[in-house]
Short mmCIF file of C-alpha atoms in Angstrom, two decimals:
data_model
loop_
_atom_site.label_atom_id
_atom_site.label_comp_id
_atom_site.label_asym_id
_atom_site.label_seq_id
_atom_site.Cartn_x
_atom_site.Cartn_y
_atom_site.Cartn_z
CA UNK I 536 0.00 0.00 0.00
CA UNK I 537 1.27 3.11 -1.14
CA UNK I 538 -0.85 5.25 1.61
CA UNK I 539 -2.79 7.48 -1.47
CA UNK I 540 -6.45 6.29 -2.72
CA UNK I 541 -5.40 7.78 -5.86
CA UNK I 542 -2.23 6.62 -6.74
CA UNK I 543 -1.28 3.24 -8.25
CA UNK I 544 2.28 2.65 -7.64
CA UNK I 545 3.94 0.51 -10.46
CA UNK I 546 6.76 -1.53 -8.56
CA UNK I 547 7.38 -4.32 -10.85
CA UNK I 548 10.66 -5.48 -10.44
CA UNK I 549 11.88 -4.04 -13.77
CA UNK I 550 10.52 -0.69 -13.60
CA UNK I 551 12.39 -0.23 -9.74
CA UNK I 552 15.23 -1.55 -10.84
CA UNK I 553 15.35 1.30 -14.07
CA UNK I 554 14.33 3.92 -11.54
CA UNK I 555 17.30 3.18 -9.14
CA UNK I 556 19.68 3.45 -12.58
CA UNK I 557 17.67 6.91 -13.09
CA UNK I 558 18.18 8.33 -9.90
CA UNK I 559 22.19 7.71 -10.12
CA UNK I 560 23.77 11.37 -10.54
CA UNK I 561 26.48 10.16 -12.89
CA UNK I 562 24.43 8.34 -15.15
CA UNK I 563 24.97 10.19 -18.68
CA UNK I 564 22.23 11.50 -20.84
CA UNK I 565 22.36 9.61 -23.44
CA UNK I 566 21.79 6.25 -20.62
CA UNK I 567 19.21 8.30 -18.80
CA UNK I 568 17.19 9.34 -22.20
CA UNK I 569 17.05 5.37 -22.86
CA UNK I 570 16.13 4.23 -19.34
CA UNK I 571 13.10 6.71 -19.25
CA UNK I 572 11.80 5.69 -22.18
CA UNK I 573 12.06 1.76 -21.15
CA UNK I 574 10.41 2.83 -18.22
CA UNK I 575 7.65 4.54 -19.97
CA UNK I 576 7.02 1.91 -21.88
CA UNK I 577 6.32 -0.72 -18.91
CA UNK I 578 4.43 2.34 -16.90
CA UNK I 579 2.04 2.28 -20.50
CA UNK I 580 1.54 -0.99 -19.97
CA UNK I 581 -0.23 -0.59 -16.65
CA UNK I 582 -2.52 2.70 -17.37
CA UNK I 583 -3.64 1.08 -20.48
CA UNK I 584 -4.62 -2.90 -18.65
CA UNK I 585 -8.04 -1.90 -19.01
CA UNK I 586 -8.39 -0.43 -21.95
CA UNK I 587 -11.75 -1.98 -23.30
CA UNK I 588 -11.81 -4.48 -26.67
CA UNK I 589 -14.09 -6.10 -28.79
CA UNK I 590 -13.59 -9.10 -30.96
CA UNK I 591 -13.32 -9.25 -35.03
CA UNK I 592 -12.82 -12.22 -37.54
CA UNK I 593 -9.44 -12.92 -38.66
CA UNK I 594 -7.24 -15.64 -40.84
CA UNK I 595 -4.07 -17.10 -39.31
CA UNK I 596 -1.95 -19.62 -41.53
CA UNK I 597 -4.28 -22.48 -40.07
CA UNK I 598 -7.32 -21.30 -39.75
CA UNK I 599 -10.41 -18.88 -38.84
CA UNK I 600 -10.65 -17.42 -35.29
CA UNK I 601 -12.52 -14.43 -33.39
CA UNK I 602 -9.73 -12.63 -31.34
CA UNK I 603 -9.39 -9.65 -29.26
CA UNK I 604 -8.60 -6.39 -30.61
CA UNK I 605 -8.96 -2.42 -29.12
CA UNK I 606 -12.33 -0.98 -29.32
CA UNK I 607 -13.42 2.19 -30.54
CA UNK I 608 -11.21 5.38 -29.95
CA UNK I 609 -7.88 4.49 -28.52
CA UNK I 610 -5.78 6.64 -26.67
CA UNK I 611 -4.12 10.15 -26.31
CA UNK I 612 -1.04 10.80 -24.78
CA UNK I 613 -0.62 14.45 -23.65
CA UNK I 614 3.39 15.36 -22.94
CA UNK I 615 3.51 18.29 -20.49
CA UNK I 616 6.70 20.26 -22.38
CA UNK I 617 9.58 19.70 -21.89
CA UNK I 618 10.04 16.72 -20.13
CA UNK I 619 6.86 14.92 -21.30
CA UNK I 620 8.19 14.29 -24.55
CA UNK I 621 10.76 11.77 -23.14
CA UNK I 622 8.24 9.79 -21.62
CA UNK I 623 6.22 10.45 -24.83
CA UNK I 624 8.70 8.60 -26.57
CA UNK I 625 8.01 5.19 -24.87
CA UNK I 626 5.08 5.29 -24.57
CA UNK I 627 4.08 5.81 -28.39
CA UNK I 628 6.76 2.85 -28.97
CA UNK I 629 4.20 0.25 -26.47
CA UNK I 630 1.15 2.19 -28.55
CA UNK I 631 2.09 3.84 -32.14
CA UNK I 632 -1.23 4.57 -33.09
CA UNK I 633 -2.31 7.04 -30.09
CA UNK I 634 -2.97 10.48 -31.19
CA UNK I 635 -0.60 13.23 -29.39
CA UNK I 636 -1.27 16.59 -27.49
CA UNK I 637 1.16 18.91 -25.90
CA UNK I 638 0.36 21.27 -23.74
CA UNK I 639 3.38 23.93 -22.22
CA UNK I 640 3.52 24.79 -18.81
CA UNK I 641 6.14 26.75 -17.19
CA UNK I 642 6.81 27.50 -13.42
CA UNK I 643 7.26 30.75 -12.29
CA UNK I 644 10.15 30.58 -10.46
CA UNK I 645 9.24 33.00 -7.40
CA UNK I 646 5.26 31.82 -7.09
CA UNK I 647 6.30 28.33 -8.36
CA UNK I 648 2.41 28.76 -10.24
CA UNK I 649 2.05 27.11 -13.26
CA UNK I 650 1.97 29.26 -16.56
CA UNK I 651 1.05 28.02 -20.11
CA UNK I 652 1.90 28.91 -23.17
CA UNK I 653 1.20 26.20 -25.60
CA UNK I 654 -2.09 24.05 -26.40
CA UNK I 655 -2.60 21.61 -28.87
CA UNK I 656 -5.30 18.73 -28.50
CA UNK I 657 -6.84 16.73 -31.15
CA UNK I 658 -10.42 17.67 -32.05
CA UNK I 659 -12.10 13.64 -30.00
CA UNK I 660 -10.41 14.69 -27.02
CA UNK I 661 -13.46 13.89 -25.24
CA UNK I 662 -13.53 10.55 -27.36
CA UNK I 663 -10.53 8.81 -25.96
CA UNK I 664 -8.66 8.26 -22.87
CA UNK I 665 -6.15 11.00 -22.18
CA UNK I 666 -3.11 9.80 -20.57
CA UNK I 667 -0.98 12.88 -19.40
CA UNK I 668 2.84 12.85 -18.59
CA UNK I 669 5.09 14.65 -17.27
CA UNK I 670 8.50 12.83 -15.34
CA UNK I 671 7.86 14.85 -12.08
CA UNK I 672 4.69 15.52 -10.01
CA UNK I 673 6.13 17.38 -7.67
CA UNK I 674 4.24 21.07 -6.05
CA UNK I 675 1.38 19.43 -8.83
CA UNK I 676 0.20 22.59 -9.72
CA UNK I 677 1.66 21.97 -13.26
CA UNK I 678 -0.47 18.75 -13.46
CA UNK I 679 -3.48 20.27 -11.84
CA UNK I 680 -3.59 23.27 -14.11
CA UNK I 681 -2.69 20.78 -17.22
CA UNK I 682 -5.98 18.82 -16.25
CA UNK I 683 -8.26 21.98 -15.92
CA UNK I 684 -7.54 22.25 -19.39
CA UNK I 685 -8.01 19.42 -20.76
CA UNK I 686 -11.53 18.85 -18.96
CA UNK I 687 -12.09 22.60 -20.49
CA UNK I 688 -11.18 20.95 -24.25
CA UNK I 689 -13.48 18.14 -23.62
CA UNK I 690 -11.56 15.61 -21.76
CA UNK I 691 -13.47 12.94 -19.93
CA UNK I 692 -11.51 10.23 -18.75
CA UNK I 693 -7.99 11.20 -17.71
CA UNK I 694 -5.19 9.31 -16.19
CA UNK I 695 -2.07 11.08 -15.18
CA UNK I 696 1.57 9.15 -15.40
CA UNK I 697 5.28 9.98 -13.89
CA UNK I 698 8.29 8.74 -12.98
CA UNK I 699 8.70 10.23 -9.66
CA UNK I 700 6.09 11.80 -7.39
CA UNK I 701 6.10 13.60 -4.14
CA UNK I 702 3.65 13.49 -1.64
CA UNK I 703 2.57 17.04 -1.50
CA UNK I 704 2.34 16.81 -5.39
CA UNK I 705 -0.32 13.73 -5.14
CA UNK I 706 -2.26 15.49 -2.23
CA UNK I 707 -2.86 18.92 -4.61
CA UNK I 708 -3.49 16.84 -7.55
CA UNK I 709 -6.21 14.90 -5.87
CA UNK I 710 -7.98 18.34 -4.27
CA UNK I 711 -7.85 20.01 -7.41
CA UNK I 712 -8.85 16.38 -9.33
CA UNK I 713 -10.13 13.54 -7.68
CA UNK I 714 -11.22 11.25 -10.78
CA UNK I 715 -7.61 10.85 -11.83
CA UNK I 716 -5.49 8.11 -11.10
CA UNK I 717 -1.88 8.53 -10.79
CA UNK I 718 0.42 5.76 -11.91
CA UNK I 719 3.94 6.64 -11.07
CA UNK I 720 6.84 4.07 -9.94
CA UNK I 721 7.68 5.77 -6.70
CA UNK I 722 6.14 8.26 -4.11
CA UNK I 723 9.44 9.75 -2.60
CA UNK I 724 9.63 11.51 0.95
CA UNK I 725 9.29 15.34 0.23
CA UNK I 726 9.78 18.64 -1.68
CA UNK I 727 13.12 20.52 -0.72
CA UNK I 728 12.25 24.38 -0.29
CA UNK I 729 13.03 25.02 -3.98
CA UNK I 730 10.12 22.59 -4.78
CA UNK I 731 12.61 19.37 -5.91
CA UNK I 732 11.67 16.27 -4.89
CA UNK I 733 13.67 14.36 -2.22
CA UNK I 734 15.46 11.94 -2.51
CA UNK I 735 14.53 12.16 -6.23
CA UNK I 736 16.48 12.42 -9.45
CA UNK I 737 17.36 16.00 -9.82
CA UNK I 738 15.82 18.15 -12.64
CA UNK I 739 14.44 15.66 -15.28
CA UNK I 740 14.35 18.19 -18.26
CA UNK I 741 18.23 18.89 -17.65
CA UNK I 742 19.17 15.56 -17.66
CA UNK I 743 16.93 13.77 -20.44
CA UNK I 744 18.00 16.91 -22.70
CA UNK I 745 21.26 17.31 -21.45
CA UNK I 746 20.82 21.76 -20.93
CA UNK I 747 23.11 21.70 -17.12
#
């Protein structure tokens, strides 16, 4: 138990194991690009287990069958910029066929509020399930304000995913939006007064892009 009604915490062996490589300050970008994007792939995995299907008519070398395939509109993944995009990257390689939003968000660095400067959604927003990610949830009000706007686009059924989270970030994502699970691999112990998270992995942006 993970202590957080609204958090599903992902610790299959694998994805822990990835994390701990993550967190290692002298792992080099190019390593750390790759080992987010392996973990965003097995995170996909889980936020997508019940994604619903219906059964069509196929041929396999041997014979006829009625198998399992996805139903209706699939997914959208929604990358937070930056440091979406490098879980982005994973998760479109698990699921190539999702459509893709972006939405920018920056912090201001003395009110540490969220400010946005970029939208783009595709039209059946409302239609599929929006899976948004972002590497951090830390304060949350990036996620929070992220989320507003997607319900304002048309949004329905949202799911949020991260690498890392901190518990003050889960607590303001779940006042501000209760309906939306958060899968993330780790809850770590707190936010440092700059609004890191401890023990965390530093500045994800930074390191997947390699910019300190």
């Amino acid at each position: 138990m993970n202590g957080f009604s609204n958090v599903v915490l992902v610790d299959h062996p694998l994805v822990q194991h990835k994390l701990t490589l993550l967190r290692k300050k002298d792992q080099p970008t190019t390593d750390f690009r790759r080992l987010v994007s392996e973990v965003a792939l097995l995170l996909a995995y889980e936020v997508t287990r019940d994604l619903p299907l219906e059964t069509v008519e196929i041929e396999t070398p041997l014979e006829r069958m009625t198998a399992p395939i996805l139903a209706g509109k699939k997914l959208c993944f929604v990358s937070i910029l930056r440091a979406g995009n490098g879980i982005l990257d994973g998760m479109l390689d698990l699921v190539p066929s999702a459509r893709v939003g972006h939405i920018g968000l920056y912090r201001d660095p003395q009110t540490l509020v969220p400010v946005e400067y970029y939208l783009k959604l595709p039209d059946d927003i409302g239609e599929r399930l929006a899976v948004v990610v972002d590497p951090m949830l830390a304060t949350g009000h990036s996620a929070a304000a992220a989320i507003s706007r997607l319900k304002q686009a048309g949004a329905r059924k949202i799911r949020f995913v991260c690498l890392l989270a901190a518990p003050e970030g889960v607590e303001v994502l779940a006042e501000h939006h209760p309906d939306v699970e958060i899968f993330t691999a780790s809850v770590d112990r707190q936010l440092d007064s700059h609004g890191y998270i401890r023990p965390g992995l530093g500045d994800a942006g930074d390191r997947l892009f390699g910019t300190k």
